């Protein structure tokens, strides 16, 4: 079968080395003669996987001892609840930036635990930009933002100087570029966009944030329990953490500076074609264009099905926009190669010529 170019928004493309290691480990994990998914998570071979994955996160984010790293379950969506449950006292207020559906869901969940102050929102223009001038109140318990808006294709390239602890959902752009983690009190990410398969969620938490609420927290929803037990309070998502560990090894082998250059090159290539090609146009503010998810539309929407057919014949997969926005979306996470973006650009040029 010829190569399929995978532009899926998530679960999404992973490096070949992680897929190969997984195939191998499903048959014979770490020389045990047993499959990765049939050994105890308490075995020394598996504990080494969680330890290495945790260590790689610390290295890649350059974390000091003020931070804890845990792998959780329930997706990024459960973090929308765990964050206010652990950090927002009843009667107090948390500040949120509303830049898309995921951000809005985080706002909704925080409302179950305390007051929410939405400091700015781009919902008025269908989330096509990142609000810039807003004030984070100094008496908020924390400020929550979403670094990359997967559904709309906008990305924060700068973060505010927050007077309160800043918490960021980095699900879809984590490890796509260097970040100054010390600016954040917490970073979290569902693995299945840029870091691994679905089933595990990374949480990086500054210790001084813990034990700041007075409410009782159920055991499984208390960050301290997962931290104290090294992500092993209960059975972790064994397979997902294994693939994540291999993906992190691959990311480290490239390096975050080089990864950013790669991702910028891919994004520049596609945005330049969108801007040049008379058939297509971008949908978000130019300065906020995401390098991870590129949203665009055909000027004549009635040609969409025809273009998708052409994409299929070129082995270009996963380009349909999210059901809530339509159009096209090319997700170009770390593991997608430049040649795949070039294949998409070629198809766009062919389409334009066929209509000339
Ligand atoms: C996909 C996504 C989520 C939801 O992740 P789940 O793991 O499915 O809960 C949250 N935030 C962002 C930015 C996402 O891209």
Short mmCIF file of C-alpha atoms and ligand atoms in Angstrom, two decimals:
data_model
loop_
_atom_site.label_atom_id
_atom_site.label_comp_id
_atom_site.label_asym_id
_atom_site.label_seq_id
_atom_site.Cartn_x
_atom_site.Cartn_y
_atom_site.Cartn_z
CA UNK A 1 0.00 0.00 0.00
CA UNK A 2 1.36 3.44 -0.84
CA UNK A 3 1.91 5.97 1.90
CA UNK A 4 -1.16 7.67 3.34
CA UNK A 5 -0.57 11.26 4.44
CA UNK A 6 -2.22 11.56 7.83
CA UNK A 7 -3.67 15.02 8.57
CA UNK A 8 -5.99 13.76 11.31
CA UNK A 9 -6.70 16.19 14.17
CA UNK A 10 -6.53 13.50 16.83
CA UNK A 11 -5.90 10.72 17.49
CA UNK A 12 -3.16 11.64 15.11
CA UNK A 13 0.07 10.73 13.38
CA UNK A 14 2.90 9.33 15.52
CA UNK A 15 6.55 8.75 14.67
CA UNK A 16 7.27 5.44 12.91
CA UNK A 17 9.79 4.55 15.63
CA UNK A 18 7.02 4.61 18.27
CA UNK A 19 4.71 2.45 16.16
CA UNK A 20 7.49 -0.07 15.50
CA UNK A 21 8.47 -0.25 19.15
CA UNK A 22 4.81 -0.84 20.02
CA UNK A 23 4.41 -3.69 17.55
CA UNK A 24 7.52 -5.29 18.98
CA UNK A 25 6.40 -4.79 22.60
CA UNK A 26 2.94 -6.20 21.92
CA UNK A 27 4.70 -9.46 21.09
CA UNK A 28 7.61 -9.44 23.50
CA UNK A 29 7.89 -6.62 25.97
CA UNK A 30 11.38 -5.78 27.18
CA UNK A 31 12.61 -9.35 26.91
CA UNK A 32 9.90 -10.73 29.20
CA UNK A 33 8.54 -13.05 26.51
CA UNK A 34 5.12 -11.56 27.31
CA UNK A 35 3.06 -8.90 25.62
CA UNK A 36 3.21 -5.34 26.97
CA UNK A 37 -0.55 -5.55 27.57
CA UNK A 38 -0.38 -8.77 29.60
CA UNK A 39 2.28 -7.93 32.18
CA UNK A 40 1.87 -6.32 35.58
CA UNK A 41 2.18 -2.57 35.68
CA UNK A 42 4.17 -3.18 38.88
CA UNK A 43 6.82 -5.22 37.07
CA UNK A 44 10.26 -3.63 37.08
CA UNK A 45 10.22 -3.58 33.27
CA UNK A 46 7.04 -1.51 33.18
CA UNK A 47 7.97 0.75 36.07
CA UNK A 48 11.03 1.68 34.01
CA UNK A 49 8.71 2.90 31.24
CA UNK A 50 6.76 5.26 33.51
CA UNK A 51 9.98 6.48 35.11
CA UNK A 52 11.56 7.23 31.74
CA UNK A 53 8.43 8.93 30.35
CA UNK A 54 8.27 11.15 33.45
CA UNK A 55 11.98 11.94 33.19
CA UNK A 56 11.70 12.83 29.50
CA UNK A 57 8.90 15.29 30.24
CA UNK A 58 11.05 16.92 32.92
CA UNK A 59 13.98 17.18 30.53
CA UNK A 60 12.01 18.48 27.56
CA UNK A 61 10.26 21.12 29.65
CA UNK A 62 13.39 21.88 31.63
CA UNK A 63 11.47 21.53 34.90
CA UNK A 64 13.05 22.15 38.26
CA UNK A 65 12.09 20.42 41.51
CA UNK A 66 9.18 22.79 42.05
CA UNK A 67 7.17 20.70 39.59
CA UNK A 68 5.56 17.26 39.64
CA UNK A 69 4.78 15.23 36.53
CA UNK A 70 1.94 12.70 36.38
CA UNK A 71 0.16 10.63 33.76
CA UNK A 72 -3.60 10.52 34.33
CA UNK A 73 -6.69 9.11 32.63
CA UNK A 74 -9.99 10.68 31.60
CA UNK A 75 -8.48 12.81 28.83
CA UNK A 76 -7.90 16.53 28.86
CA UNK A 77 -11.64 16.80 29.51
CA UNK A 78 -11.35 15.40 33.03
CA UNK A 79 -8.76 18.08 33.75
CA UNK A 80 -11.49 20.65 33.12
CA UNK A 81 -13.01 19.27 36.37
CA UNK A 82 -9.91 18.30 38.34
CA UNK A 83 -8.33 21.74 38.00
CA UNK A 84 -11.14 23.69 39.70
CA UNK A 85 -11.81 20.83 42.11
CA UNK A 86 -8.19 20.96 43.30
CA UNK A 87 -7.45 24.68 42.95
CA UNK A 88 -10.67 26.75 43.11
CA UNK A 89 -12.20 27.36 46.52
CA UNK A 90 -15.95 27.74 46.75
CA UNK A 91 -16.95 31.38 46.67
CA UNK A 92 -13.67 32.31 44.97
CA UNK A 93 -13.12 33.20 41.33
CA UNK A 94 -10.98 31.73 38.58
CA UNK A 95 -10.11 33.64 35.38
CA UNK A 96 -10.54 31.91 32.01
CA UNK A 97 -9.73 32.90 28.44
CA UNK A 98 -12.39 31.60 26.03
CA UNK A 99 -10.74 30.83 22.69
CA UNK A 100 -12.73 27.83 21.47
CA UNK A 101 -14.91 24.85 22.25
CA UNK A 102 -12.36 23.22 24.57
CA UNK A 103 -11.77 26.46 26.45
CA UNK A 104 -15.53 26.94 26.78
CA UNK A 105 -15.95 23.45 28.16
CA UNK A 106 -13.26 24.23 30.74
CA UNK A 107 -15.24 27.37 31.71
CA UNK A 108 -18.42 25.34 32.09
CA UNK A 109 -16.83 22.77 34.40
CA UNK A 110 -15.14 25.39 36.59
CA UNK A 111 -18.60 26.81 37.22
CA UNK A 112 -19.49 23.66 39.18
CA UNK A 113 -16.85 24.52 41.78
CA UNK A 114 -16.64 28.31 42.08
CA UNK A 115 -17.08 31.57 40.21
CA UNK A 116 -15.70 32.01 36.72
CA UNK A 117 -14.55 35.29 35.24
CA UNK A 118 -14.17 35.00 31.46
CA UNK A 119 -11.57 37.74 30.97
CA UNK A 120 -11.89 37.70 27.17
CA UNK A 121 -13.56 35.66 24.46
CA UNK A 122 -13.29 35.36 20.69
CA UNK A 123 -16.65 33.61 20.40
CA UNK A 124 -18.10 36.75 18.76
CA UNK A 125 -16.10 35.98 15.59
CA UNK A 126 -16.39 32.19 15.69
CA UNK A 127 -13.08 31.91 17.54
CA UNK A 128 -11.08 33.12 14.54
CA UNK A 129 -8.55 35.08 16.62
CA UNK A 130 -6.82 35.17 20.01
CA UNK A 131 -7.91 38.07 22.24
CA UNK A 132 -4.88 40.18 23.22
CA UNK A 133 -5.86 43.00 25.54
CA UNK A 134 -7.44 41.73 28.68
CA UNK A 135 -6.86 42.08 32.38
CA UNK A 136 -6.37 39.12 34.68
CA UNK A 137 -7.69 40.11 38.11
CA UNK A 138 -5.06 39.83 40.81
CA UNK A 139 -7.52 38.22 43.21
CA UNK A 140 -8.34 35.28 40.92
CA UNK A 141 -7.27 31.86 42.20
CA UNK A 142 -5.69 31.10 38.81
CA UNK A 143 -5.83 31.98 35.12
CA UNK A 144 -6.64 29.25 32.56
CA UNK A 145 -5.89 29.42 28.84
CA UNK A 146 -5.66 27.08 25.84
CA UNK A 147 -2.42 27.42 23.89
CA UNK A 148 -3.68 25.93 20.64
CA UNK A 149 -7.29 25.81 19.53
CA UNK A 150 -7.44 22.53 17.68
CA UNK A 151 -10.88 23.02 16.16
CA UNK A 152 -10.42 26.60 14.91
CA UNK A 153 -6.71 26.71 14.07
CA UNK A 154 -5.50 29.54 16.30
CA UNK A 155 -2.43 29.40 18.52
CA UNK A 156 -1.07 31.58 21.31
CA UNK A 157 2.49 32.57 20.45
CA UNK A 158 2.70 34.83 23.47
CA UNK A 159 1.31 34.41 26.94
CA UNK A 160 0.22 37.19 29.28
CA UNK A 161 2.20 38.19 32.34
CA UNK A 162 -0.28 36.69 34.75
CA UNK A 163 -0.46 38.07 38.30
CA UNK A 164 -1.93 34.72 39.41
CA UNK A 165 -0.89 31.10 38.71
CA UNK A 166 -1.28 30.38 34.98
CA UNK A 167 -2.70 27.01 33.91
CA UNK A 168 -2.57 25.99 30.27
CA UNK A 169 -4.27 23.30 28.19
CA UNK A 170 -1.47 22.46 25.73
CA UNK A 171 -3.15 19.34 24.35
CA UNK A 172 -2.53 20.13 20.72
CA UNK A 173 0.78 22.00 20.65
CA UNK A 174 2.80 20.52 23.50
CA UNK A 175 6.36 19.66 22.47
CA UNK A 176 5.90 21.35 19.08
CA UNK A 177 8.31 24.12 20.17
CA UNK A 178 10.29 25.16 23.23
CA UNK A 179 8.17 26.66 26.02
CA UNK A 180 9.22 28.49 29.14
CA UNK A 181 7.48 26.14 31.58
CA UNK A 182 8.45 28.32 34.52
CA UNK A 183 5.75 30.80 33.42
CA UNK A 184 3.09 28.20 34.19
CA UNK A 185 1.77 26.79 37.44
CA UNK A 186 0.30 23.88 35.52
CA UNK A 187 0.48 22.49 32.00
CA UNK A 188 -1.66 19.61 30.82
CA UNK A 189 -2.26 17.74 27.60
CA UNK A 190 -4.25 14.79 26.36
CA UNK A 191 -1.66 12.60 24.63
CA UNK A 192 -3.50 11.89 21.41
CA UNK A 193 -2.63 15.05 19.45
CA UNK A 194 1.10 15.47 19.64
CA UNK A 195 2.47 13.07 22.20
CA UNK A 196 1.04 9.58 21.97
CA UNK A 197 -2.16 7.56 21.57
CA UNK A 198 -5.46 8.28 23.33
CA UNK A 199 -5.73 7.04 26.90
CA UNK A 200 -3.26 9.07 28.90
CA UNK A 201 -3.09 12.72 29.89
CA UNK A 202 0.02 14.51 31.00
CA UNK A 203 -0.20 16.92 33.93
CA UNK A 204 2.71 19.07 35.07
CA UNK A 205 1.91 20.77 38.37
CA UNK A 206 3.83 23.25 40.48
CA UNK A 207 3.84 21.95 44.04
CA UNK A 208 2.77 25.19 45.70
CA UNK A 209 -0.61 24.88 43.97
CA UNK A 210 -1.42 21.68 45.82
CA UNK A 211 -3.39 21.64 49.05
CA UNK A 212 -4.78 25.12 48.48
CA UNK A 213 -8.48 24.21 48.61
CA UNK A 214 -10.56 23.47 51.67
CA UNK A 215 -13.07 21.09 50.05
CA UNK A 216 -12.72 17.33 50.36
CA UNK A 217 -11.44 15.83 47.11
CA UNK A 218 -12.38 12.26 46.13
CA UNK A 219 -9.27 10.07 46.03
CA UNK A 220 -9.07 9.44 42.28
CA UNK A 221 -9.56 13.13 41.53
CA UNK A 222 -6.89 14.39 43.92
CA UNK A 223 -3.62 15.26 42.15
CA UNK A 224 -1.67 14.56 45.34
CA UNK A 225 -2.71 10.90 45.29
CA UNK A 226 -1.39 10.40 41.76
CA UNK A 227 1.78 12.31 42.51
CA UNK A 228 2.51 10.39 45.72
CA UNK A 229 2.00 7.12 43.85
CA UNK A 230 4.12 7.98 40.81
CA UNK A 231 1.15 7.78 38.37
CA UNK A 232 0.50 4.26 39.73
CA UNK A 233 -2.22 4.72 42.35
CA UNK A 234 -4.35 2.44 40.20
CA UNK A 235 -3.58 0.64 36.95
CA UNK A 236 -2.27 3.28 34.57
CA UNK A 237 -2.96 3.34 30.86
CA UNK A 238 -0.12 0.92 30.24
CA UNK A 239 -0.07 0.89 26.46
CA UNK A 240 -0.64 4.64 26.03
CA UNK A 241 2.20 5.58 28.37
CA UNK A 242 4.53 3.15 26.59
CA UNK A 243 3.85 4.71 23.18
CA UNK A 244 4.13 8.17 24.71
CA UNK A 245 7.53 7.28 26.17
CA UNK A 246 8.75 6.26 22.71
CA UNK A 247 7.29 9.39 21.15
CA UNK A 248 9.07 11.51 23.76
CA UNK A 249 12.34 9.72 22.98
CA UNK A 250 11.86 10.65 19.33
CA UNK A 251 11.02 14.26 20.21
CA UNK A 252 14.17 14.44 22.34
CA UNK A 253 16.28 13.02 19.50
CA UNK A 254 15.14 15.90 17.29
CA UNK A 255 15.08 18.56 20.00
CA UNK A 256 12.40 21.20 20.56
CA UNK A 257 14.30 23.99 18.76
CA UNK A 258 14.64 21.83 15.65
CA UNK A 259 11.04 20.67 16.03
CA UNK A 260 9.85 24.26 15.94
CA UNK A 261 11.85 24.93 12.77
CA UNK A 262 10.33 21.81 11.16
CA UNK A 263 6.81 22.80 12.18
CA UNK A 264 7.28 26.36 11.01
CA UNK A 265 8.54 25.16 7.64
CA UNK A 266 5.46 22.97 7.16
CA UNK A 267 3.06 25.72 8.24
CA UNK A 268 4.75 28.34 6.04
CA UNK A 269 4.50 26.05 3.01
CA UNK A 270 0.77 25.43 3.43
CA UNK A 271 -0.26 28.97 4.41
CA UNK A 272 1.68 30.37 1.46
CA UNK A 273 -0.29 28.11 -0.87
CA UNK A 274 -3.62 28.98 0.77
CA UNK A 275 -2.82 32.68 0.28
CA UNK A 276 -1.59 32.22 -3.31
CA UNK A 277 -4.19 29.77 -4.62
CA UNK A 278 -7.31 31.48 -6.00
CA UNK A 279 -9.54 28.58 -4.96
CA UNK A 280 -8.87 28.69 -1.21
CA UNK A 281 -8.78 31.08 1.69
CA UNK A 282 -7.73 30.91 5.34
CA UNK A 283 -10.31 31.43 8.08
CA UNK A 284 -8.37 32.90 11.01
CA UNK A 285 -6.48 36.10 11.81
CA UNK A 286 -3.08 35.86 10.11
CA UNK A 287 -1.03 36.65 13.24
CA UNK A 288 -2.82 33.90 15.21
CA UNK A 289 -2.52 31.15 12.62
CA UNK A 290 -1.76 27.82 14.25
CA UNK A 291 1.20 25.75 13.07
CA UNK A 292 -0.57 22.62 14.24
CA UNK A 293 -4.06 22.91 12.77
CA UNK A 294 -4.52 24.85 9.55
CA UNK A 295 -8.15 25.81 8.87
CA UNK A 296 -9.17 26.90 5.39
CA UNK A 297 -12.14 26.86 3.03
CA UNK A 298 -12.84 26.75 -0.67
CA UNK A 299 -14.09 30.10 -1.96
CA UNK A 300 -16.81 28.09 -3.69
CA UNK A 301 -18.03 25.72 -0.98
CA UNK A 302 -19.97 23.67 -3.52
CA UNK A 303 -16.64 22.31 -4.80
CA UNK A 304 -15.73 20.78 -1.44
CA UNK A 305 -16.78 17.21 -2.18
CA UNK A 306 -14.88 17.29 -5.44
CA UNK A 307 -11.73 18.48 -3.67
CA UNK A 308 -12.06 15.81 -0.99
CA UNK A 309 -12.28 13.21 -3.76
CA UNK A 310 -9.07 14.54 -5.28
CA UNK A 311 -7.43 14.40 -1.85
CA UNK A 312 -8.46 10.78 -1.47
CA UNK A 313 -6.94 9.90 -4.82
CA UNK A 314 -3.68 11.50 -3.63
CA UNK A 315 -3.73 9.48 -0.38
CA UNK A 316 -4.39 12.63 1.65
CA UNK A 317 -6.39 11.66 4.72
CA UNK A 318 -8.14 13.47 7.59
CA UNK A 319 -8.67 16.88 5.97
CA UNK A 320 -12.31 17.44 6.78
CA UNK A 321 -12.89 20.36 9.17
CA UNK A 322 -14.41 19.69 12.60
CA UNK A 323 -18.15 19.05 12.34
CA UNK A 324 -18.86 22.32 14.17
CA UNK A 325 -17.01 24.55 11.67
CA UNK A 326 -16.90 22.66 8.34
CA UNK A 327 -14.39 23.50 5.61
CA UNK A 328 -10.93 21.96 5.65
CA UNK A 329 -8.45 21.44 8.42
CA UNK A 330 -4.94 20.13 7.92
CA UNK A 331 -3.48 18.99 11.24
CA UNK A 332 0.29 18.94 11.02
CA UNK A 333 1.57 17.59 14.30
CA UNK A 334 5.23 16.88 15.01
CA UNK A 335 5.37 13.51 13.26
CA UNK A 336 3.92 14.73 9.95
CA UNK A 337 6.69 15.11 7.37
CA UNK A 338 7.19 18.09 5.09
CA UNK A 339 6.66 15.81 2.07
CA UNK A 340 3.06 15.20 3.24
CA UNK A 341 2.40 18.94 3.28
CA UNK A 342 3.99 19.17 -0.16
CA UNK A 343 1.61 16.43 -1.37
CA UNK A 344 -1.35 18.50 -0.14
CA UNK A 345 0.00 21.64 -1.81
CA UNK A 346 0.42 19.69 -5.06
CA UNK A 347 -3.22 18.56 -4.88
CA UNK A 348 -4.37 22.15 -4.29
CA UNK A 349 -2.40 23.32 -7.32
CA UNK A 350 -3.76 20.50 -9.45
CA UNK A 351 -7.29 21.43 -8.37
CA UNK A 352 -6.76 25.06 -9.30
CA UNK A 353 -5.43 24.10 -12.75
CA UNK A 354 -8.35 21.74 -13.38
CA UNK A 355 -10.77 24.66 -12.85
CA UNK A 356 -8.84 27.26 -14.84
C1 LIG B 1 -8.71 17.34 21.97
C2 LIG B 1 -8.61 18.42 22.96
C3 LIG B 1 -9.21 18.32 24.23
C4 LIG B 1 -10.05 17.14 24.63
O1 LIG B 1 -9.25 16.05 24.87
P1 LIG B 1 -9.81 14.66 25.40
O2 LIG B 1 -8.57 13.93 25.73
O3 LIG B 1 -10.62 14.07 24.30
O4 LIG B 1 -10.65 14.92 26.60
C5 LIG B 1 -9.03 19.37 25.11
N1 LIG B 1 -8.31 20.45 24.77
C6 LIG B 1 -7.73 20.59 23.57
C7 LIG B 1 -6.95 21.81 23.25
C8 LIG B 1 -7.86 19.57 22.63
O5 LIG B 1 -7.28 19.70 21.42
#
